[in-house]
PDB file of C-alpha atoms in Angstrom:
ATOM      1  CA  UNK K1268     -24.774 -73.933  44.609  1.00 48.00           C
ATOM      2  CA  UNK K1269     -24.913 -71.892  41.772  1.00 52.00           C
ATOM      3  CA  UNK K1270     -23.209 -68.567  40.643  1.00 54.00           C
ATOM      4  CA  UNK K1271     -25.121 -65.432  39.940  1.00 54.00           C
ATOM      5  CA  UNK K1272     -23.713 -62.960  37.013  1.00 51.00           C
ATOM      6  CA  UNK K1273     -23.953 -59.123  38.031  1.00 50.00           C
ATOM      7  CA  UNK K1274     -25.236 -57.199  35.051  1.00 44.00           C
ATOM      8  CA  UNK K1275     -23.669 -53.697  35.076  1.00 41.00           C
ATOM      9  CA  UNK K1276     -24.659 -50.719  33.390  1.00 37.00           C
ATOM     10  CA  UNK K1277     -22.075 -48.750  31.373  1.00 36.00           C
ATOM     11  CA  UNK K1278     -22.802 -44.924  31.194  1.00 37.00           C
ATOM     12  CA  UNK K1279     -21.301 -42.678  29.155  1.00 35.00           C
ATOM     13  CA  UNK K1280     -21.668 -38.641  29.580  1.00 35.00           C
ATOM     14  CA  UNK K1281     -20.842 -36.546  27.148  1.00 33.00           C
ATOM     15  CA  UNK K1282     -21.795 -32.945  26.434  1.00 32.00           C
ATOM     16  CA  UNK K1283     -20.452 -29.895  24.933  1.00 32.00           C
ATOM     17  CA  UNK K1284     -17.329 -29.251  27.713  1.00 39.00           C
ATOM     18  CA  UNK K1285     -16.330 -32.811  27.985  1.00 49.00           C
ATOM     19  CA  UNK K1286     -17.116 -36.726  27.810  1.00 63.00           C
ATOM     20  CA  UNK K1287     -16.709 -38.675  30.994  1.00 73.00           C
ATOM     21  CA  UNK K1288     -17.095 -42.876  31.240  1.00 81.00           C
ATOM     22  CA  UNK K1289     -18.730 -43.944  35.172  1.00 82.00           C
ATOM     23  CA  UNK K1290     -18.730 -47.648  34.723  1.00 82.00           C
ATOM     24  CA  UNK K1291     -19.675 -50.652  37.913  1.00 83.00           C
ATOM     25  CA  UNK K1292     -16.797 -53.779  37.355  1.00 80.00           C
ATOM     26  CA  UNK K1293     -19.500 -56.786  36.716  1.00 80.00           C
ATOM     27  CA  UNK K1294     -18.844 -59.435  38.761  1.00 81.00           C
ATOM     28  CA  UNK K1295     -19.862 -63.568  39.100  1.00 84.00           C
ATOM     29  CA  UNK K1296     -21.110 -64.760  42.410  1.00 84.00           C
ATOM     30  CA  UNK K1297     -21.767 -67.144  44.895  1.00 84.00           C
ATOM     31  CA  UNK K1298     -24.944 -67.057  46.687  1.00 84.00           C
ATOM     32  CA  UNK K1299     -24.814 -65.474  50.291  1.00 87.00           C
ATOM     33  CA  UNK K1300     -21.202 -64.217  49.305  1.00 89.00           C
ATOM     34  CA  UNK K1301     -19.810 -60.850  50.293  1.00 90.00           C
ATOM     35  CA  UNK K1302     -18.391 -59.188  47.206  1.00 90.00           C
ATOM     36  CA  UNK K1303     -16.933 -56.029  46.434  1.00 90.00           C
ATOM     37  CA  UNK K1304     -17.637 -53.742  43.470  1.00 89.00           C
ATOM     38  CA  UNK K1305     -15.513 -50.576  42.343  1.00 90.00           C
ATOM     39  CA  UNK K1306     -17.049 -47.447  41.108  1.00 89.00           C
ATOM     40  CA  UNK K1307     -14.605 -46.087  38.260  1.00 88.00           C
ATOM     41  CA  UNK K1308     -14.202 -42.783  36.300  1.00 87.00           C
ATOM     42  CA  UNK K1309     -12.146 -42.762  32.190  1.00 87.00           C
ATOM     43  CA  UNK K1310     -11.630 -40.143  30.510  1.00 85.00           C
ATOM     44  CA  UNK K1311     -12.815 -37.829  32.648  1.00 87.00           C
ATOM     45  CA  UNK K1312     -11.036 -34.072  32.037  1.00 85.00           C
ATOM     46  CA  UNK K1313     -10.544 -30.840  34.681  1.00 86.00           C
ATOM     47  CA  UNK K1314     -13.852 -32.737  36.228  1.00 87.00           C
ATOM     48  CA  UNK K1315     -15.105 -30.975  38.892  1.00 88.00           C
ATOM     49  CA  UNK K1316     -17.625 -32.035  40.668  1.00 88.00           C
ATOM     50  CA  UNK K1317     -19.516 -35.178  39.801  1.00 87.00           C
ATOM     51  CA  UNK K1318     -23.066 -36.743  41.236  1.00 88.00           C
ATOM     52  CA  UNK K1319     -24.536 -40.613  40.130  1.00 88.00           C
ATOM     53  CA  UNK K1320     -26.909 -42.483  41.746  1.00 88.00           C
ATOM     54  CA  UNK K1321     -26.362 -46.474  42.121  1.00 89.00           C
ATOM     55  CA  UNK K1322     -29.453 -48.858  42.239  1.00 88.00           C
ATOM     56  CA  UNK K1323     -29.228 -52.389  43.258  1.00 89.00           C
ATOM     57  CA  UNK K1324     -32.133 -55.187  44.330  1.00 90.00           C
ATOM     58  CA  UNK K1325     -32.795 -54.489  48.156  1.00 92.00           C
ATOM     59  CA  UNK K1326     -34.115 -57.741  48.544  1.00 91.00           C
ATOM     60  CA  UNK K1327     -31.405 -59.488  46.832  1.00 89.00           C
ATOM     61  CA  UNK K1328     -28.307 -57.308  47.935  1.00 90.00           C
ATOM     62  CA  UNK K1329     -27.645 -55.786  51.511  1.00 93.00           C
ATOM     63  CA  UNK K1330     -25.176 -53.267  51.101  1.00 94.00           C
ATOM     64  CA  UNK K1331     -22.022 -53.409  53.645  1.00 95.00           C
ATOM     65  CA  UNK K1332     -20.354 -50.545  53.555  1.00 93.00           C
ATOM     66  CA  UNK K1333     -18.964 -47.730  50.788  1.00 93.00           C
ATOM     67  CA  UNK K1334     -14.952 -46.864  50.912  1.00 92.00           C
ATOM     68  CA  UNK K1335     -13.415 -43.867  48.830  1.00 91.00           C
ATOM     69  CA  UNK K1336     -11.187 -45.316  46.518  1.00 91.00           C
ATOM     70  CA  UNK K1337      -7.830 -43.405  45.030  1.00 91.00           C
ATOM     71  CA  UNK K1338      -9.886 -40.276  42.635  1.00 92.00           C
ATOM     72  CA  UNK K1339     -11.812 -39.623  45.683  1.00 89.00           C
ATOM     73  CA  UNK K1340      -9.957 -39.413  48.653  1.00 88.00           C
ATOM     74  CA  UNK K1341      -7.753 -37.306  46.693  1.00 90.00           C
ATOM     75  CA  UNK K1342      -6.061 -34.336  48.725  1.00 88.00           C
ATOM     76  CA  UNK K1343      -8.290 -31.470  48.975  1.00 88.00           C
ATOM     77  CA  UNK K1344     -11.289 -33.091  47.283  1.00 91.00           C
ATOM     78  CA  UNK K1345     -14.481 -33.315  49.393  1.00 91.00           C
ATOM     79  CA  UNK K1346     -16.760 -36.328  48.453  1.00 91.00           C
ATOM     80  CA  UNK K1347     -20.092 -37.621  50.543  1.00 91.00           C
ATOM     81  CA  UNK K1348     -22.278 -40.496  49.931  1.00 91.00           C
ATOM     82  CA  UNK K1349     -25.507 -42.001  51.651  1.00 91.00           C
ATOM     83  CA  UNK K1350     -26.887 -43.806  53.145  1.00 90.00           C
ATOM     84  CA  UNK K1351     -24.179 -42.538  55.739  1.00 85.00           C
ATOM     85  CA  UNK K1352     -25.060 -46.115  58.018  1.00 87.00           C
ATOM     86  CA  UNK K1353     -24.605 -49.538  57.131  1.00 88.00           C
ATOM     87  CA  UNK K1354     -25.617 -52.610  56.239  1.00 90.00           C
ATOM     88  CA  UNK K1355     -28.715 -51.220  54.480  1.00 93.00           C
ATOM     89  CA  UNK K1356     -30.970 -52.386  52.235  1.00 92.00           C
ATOM     90  CA  UNK K1357     -32.230 -48.734  51.205  1.00 92.00           C
ATOM     91  CA  UNK K1358     -31.584 -50.295  47.711  1.00 92.00           C
ATOM     92  CA  UNK K1359     -29.703 -46.828  46.559  1.00 93.00           C
ATOM     93  CA  UNK K1360     -26.569 -45.202  46.288  1.00 93.00           C
ATOM     94  CA  UNK K1361     -26.040 -41.274  46.319  1.00 93.00           C
ATOM     95  CA  UNK K1362     -22.981 -40.298  45.934  1.00 92.00           C
ATOM     96  CA  UNK K1363     -21.061 -36.892  45.064  1.00 92.00           C
ATOM     97  CA  UNK K1364     -17.477 -36.009  44.695  1.00 92.00           C
ATOM     98  CA  UNK K1365     -15.988 -32.077  44.663  1.00 91.00           C
ATOM     99  CA  UNK K1366     -12.649 -31.119  43.643  1.00 91.00           C
ATOM    100  CA  UNK K1367     -11.557 -28.099  42.907  1.00 86.00           C
ATOM    101  CA  UNK K1368      -8.329 -27.797  40.568  1.00 88.00           C
ATOM    102  CA  UNK K1369     -10.257 -30.802  38.033  1.00 89.00           C
ATOM    103  CA  UNK K1370      -9.290 -34.219  37.976  1.00 91.00           C
ATOM    104  CA  UNK K1371      -7.903 -35.549  34.627  1.00 90.00           C
ATOM    105  CA  UNK K1372      -7.413 -39.559  34.147  1.00 90.00           C
ATOM    106  CA  UNK K1373      -9.493 -42.349  35.585  1.00 91.00           C
ATOM    107  CA  UNK K1374      -8.835 -44.785  38.424  1.00 92.00           C
ATOM    108  CA  UNK K1375     -11.651 -45.563  41.056  1.00 92.00           C
ATOM    109  CA  UNK K1376     -13.881 -43.562  42.990  1.00 91.00           C
ATOM    110  CA  UNK K1377     -15.916 -45.640  45.416  1.00 92.00           C
ATOM    111  CA  UNK K1378     -15.611 -49.286  46.396  1.00 93.00           C
ATOM    112  CA  UNK K1379     -19.114 -50.981  47.100  1.00 92.00           C
ATOM    113  CA  UNK K1380     -19.584 -53.983  49.374  1.00 93.00           C
ATOM    114  CA  UNK K1381     -22.179 -56.326  48.951  1.00 92.00           C
ATOM    115  CA  UNK K1382     -23.506 -59.690  50.302  1.00 90.00           C
ATOM    116  CA  UNK K1383     -25.774 -60.825  48.144  1.00 88.00           C
ATOM    117  CA  UNK K1384     -29.104 -63.576  50.166  1.00 86.00           C
ATOM    118  CA  UNK K1385     -30.500 -66.671  48.231  1.00 81.00           C
ATOM    119  CA  UNK K1386     -31.437 -65.378  44.663  1.00 82.00           C
ATOM    120  CA  UNK K1387     -32.939 -68.006  41.288  1.00 80.00           C
ATOM    121  CA  UNK K1388     -31.928 -65.335  39.032  1.00 78.00           C
ATOM    122  CA  UNK K1389     -28.999 -65.539  37.036  1.00 79.00           C
ATOM    123  CA  UNK K1390     -28.805 -61.878  36.814  1.00 80.00           C
ATOM    124  CA  UNK K1391     -28.511 -59.266  38.853  1.00 83.00           C
ATOM    125  CA  UNK K1392     -28.832 -55.948  37.892  1.00 82.00           C
ATOM    126  CA  UNK K1393     -27.051 -52.363  39.043  1.00 84.00           C
ATOM    127  CA  UNK K1394     -27.435 -49.618  37.636  1.00 83.00           C
ATOM    128  CA  UNK K1395     -25.421 -46.436  37.097  1.00 83.00           C
ATOM    129  CA  UNK K1396     -28.504 -43.793  37.387  1.00 82.00           C
ATOM    130  CA  UNK K1397     -28.996 -39.856  36.843  1.00 82.00           C
ATOM    131  CA  UNK K1398     -25.032 -38.881  35.939  1.00 83.00           C
ATOM    132  CA  UNK K1399     -24.258 -35.036  36.007  1.00 82.00           C
ATOM    133  CA  UNK K1400     -21.040 -33.764  35.855  1.00 83.00           C
ATOM    134  CA  UNK K1401     -19.232 -30.489  36.347  1.00 83.00           C
ATOM    135  CA  UNK K1402     -15.737 -29.196  34.319  1.00 82.00           C
ATOM    136  CA  UNK K1403     -13.773 -27.301  36.361  1.00 83.00           C
ATOM    137  CA  UNK K1404     -12.197 -23.908  35.500  1.00 66.00           C
ATOM    138  CA  UNK K1405      -8.787 -23.205  35.837  1.00 45.00           C
ATOM    139  CA  UNK K1406      -8.301 -19.498  37.173  1.00 42.00           C
ATOM    140  CA  UNK K1407      -8.023 -19.393  40.610  1.00 41.00           C
ATOM    141  CA  UNK K1408      -9.292 -16.484  43.335  1.00 42.00           C
ATOM    142  CA  UNK K1409      -9.050 -16.463  47.200  1.00 41.00           C
ATOM    143  CA  UNK K1410     -13.146 -15.086  48.405  1.00 40.00           C
ATOM    144  CA  UNK K1411     -14.079 -15.373  51.832  1.00 41.00           C
ATOM    145  CA  UNK K1412     -17.321 -17.028  53.648  1.00 39.00           C
ATOM    146  CA  UNK K1413     -18.769 -16.389  57.397  1.00 39.00           C
ATOM    147  CA  UNK K1414     -19.724 -19.381  58.458  1.00 39.00           C
ATOM    148  CA  UNK K1415     -21.497 -20.223  61.657  1.00 41.00           C
ATOM    149  CA  UNK K1416     -18.872 -20.113  64.122  1.00 42.00           C
ATOM    150  CA  UNK K1417     -16.801 -17.318  62.527  1.00 40.00           C
ATOM    151  CA  UNK K1418     -14.143 -16.944  58.807  1.00 40.00           C
ATOM    152  CA  UNK K1419     -13.015 -19.042  57.577  1.00 39.00           C
ATOM    153  CA  UNK K1420     -11.476 -18.902  53.506  1.00 40.00           C
ATOM    154  CA  UNK K1421     -11.735 -21.127  50.730  1.00 42.00           C
ATOM    155  CA  UNK K1422     -11.014 -21.035  47.039  1.00 42.00           C
ATOM    156  CA  UNK K1423     -12.577 -20.725  44.019  1.00 42.00           C
ATOM    157  CA  UNK K1424     -11.503 -21.531  40.898  1.00 42.00           C
ATOM    158  CA  UNK K1425     -12.932 -19.618  37.970  1.00 42.00           C
ATOM    159  CA  UNK K1426     -13.877 -16.052  36.936  1.00 41.00           C
ATOM    160  CA  UNK K1427     -15.096 -15.221  40.865  1.00 41.00           C
ATOM    161  CA  UNK K1428     -14.597 -11.574  41.261  1.00 41.00           C
ATOM    162  CA  UNK K1429     -17.842 -10.417  43.515  1.00 43.00           C
ATOM    163  CA  UNK K1430     -16.381 -10.761  47.315  1.00 42.00           C
ATOM    164  CA  UNK K1431     -19.503 -11.189  48.928  1.00 39.00           C
ATOM    165  CA  UNK K1432     -20.096 -12.707  52.280  1.00 38.00           C
ATOM    166  CA  UNK K1433     -21.968 -15.396  52.467  1.00 35.00           C
ATOM    167  CA  UNK K1434     -23.746 -18.114  55.661  1.00 34.00           C
ATOM    168  CA  UNK K1435     -23.185 -21.237  53.778  1.00 41.00           C
ATOM    169  CA  UNK K1436     -22.739 -22.480  50.686  1.00 41.00           C
ATOM    170  CA  UNK K1437     -23.537 -25.902  48.253  1.00 44.00           C
ATOM    171  CA  UNK K1438     -19.947 -26.710  47.226  1.00 44.00           C
ATOM    172  CA  UNK K1439     -21.912 -28.369  43.866  1.00 44.00           C
ATOM    173  CA  UNK K1440     -23.643 -25.118  43.240  1.00 49.00           C
ATOM    174  CA  UNK K1441     -20.607 -22.860  43.341  1.00 45.00           C
ATOM    175  CA  UNK K1442     -18.825 -24.957  40.390  1.00 46.00           C
ATOM    176  CA  UNK K1443     -21.702 -24.815  38.296  1.00 48.00           C
ATOM    177  CA  UNK K1444     -22.354 -21.162  38.386  1.00 47.00           C
ATOM    178  CA  UNK K1445     -18.456 -20.563  38.832  1.00 44.00           C
ATOM    179  CA  UNK K1446     -18.087 -22.682  35.222  1.00 47.00           C
ATOM    180  CA  UNK K1447     -20.782 -20.769  33.710  1.00 47.00           C
ATOM    181  CA  UNK K1448     -19.243 -17.573  34.425  1.00 44.00           C
ATOM    182  CA  UNK K1449     -21.924 -16.815  37.392  1.00 44.00           C
ATOM    183  CA  UNK K1450     -21.257 -14.843  39.994  1.00 43.00           C
ATOM    184  CA  UNK K1451     -23.367 -17.070  42.651  1.00 45.00           C
ATOM    185  CA  UNK K1452     -26.875 -16.010  43.905  1.00 45.00           C
ATOM    186  CA  UNK K1453     -27.820 -13.636  46.507  1.00 43.00           C
ATOM    187  CA  UNK K1454     -30.458 -16.573  47.614  1.00 42.00           C
ATOM    188  CA  UNK K1455     -28.335 -19.267  48.507  1.00 42.00           C
ATOM    189  CA  UNK K1456     -29.706 -20.849  51.877  1.00 41.00           C
ATOM    190  CA  UNK K1457     -28.332 -22.284  54.888  1.00 42.00           C
ATOM    191  CA  UNK K1458     -27.622 -25.915  54.565  1.00 44.00           C
ATOM    192  CA  UNK K1459     -27.883 -26.717  58.265  1.00 44.00           C
ATOM    193  CA  UNK K1460     -27.860 -24.042  61.553  1.00 41.00           C
ATOM    194  CA  UNK K1461     -24.637 -25.841  63.666  1.00 42.00           C
ATOM    195  CA  UNK K1462     -24.365 -22.851  66.000  1.00 44.00           C
ATOM    196  CA  UNK K1463     -26.895 -24.252  68.420  1.00 47.00           C
ATOM    197  CA  UNK K1464     -29.048 -21.013  68.354  1.00 48.00           C
ATOM    198  CA  UNK K1465     -32.804 -21.238  67.192  1.00 45.00           C
TER     199      UNK K1465
END
């Protein structure tokens, strides 16, 4: 049974404000083997939000599971992955992580578990694509948001002084506007109606 090398692409995200290294570990596996790959973060400096896609060939790899790593599991942080149900052969994993206090350093974000089929290729590419990141600000202010079922208090980081009441919000949009020292736009729409009313 031959070994297959999984070829991973290193992504280096750079901006005026900060730089970020995002990698997926490389591994050599055998046909039919179940294996795990960690998505690693490094050189983060007060990172408030990162979003990226990981693409893989669905005819060769089956995604069996996605678990949070040490970074994604930090208290008071929030992450989302898609697909939500596994096993999957969608060919793509989408990931977004938000941490209002800002994270500095490195560590594992998530672990992906795959099963490889009977393939002829000696190398299989897994790519990190569509990477974006937002740096968190350090100033903390309390704001209030109105949910469908009552009032909840959320904390925004940055120069937010408006006490505007909103029905729903997108965390990455909030962080982006806060980082740019802008107020939330009036046209923020509810992400979903969870009230049960039509």
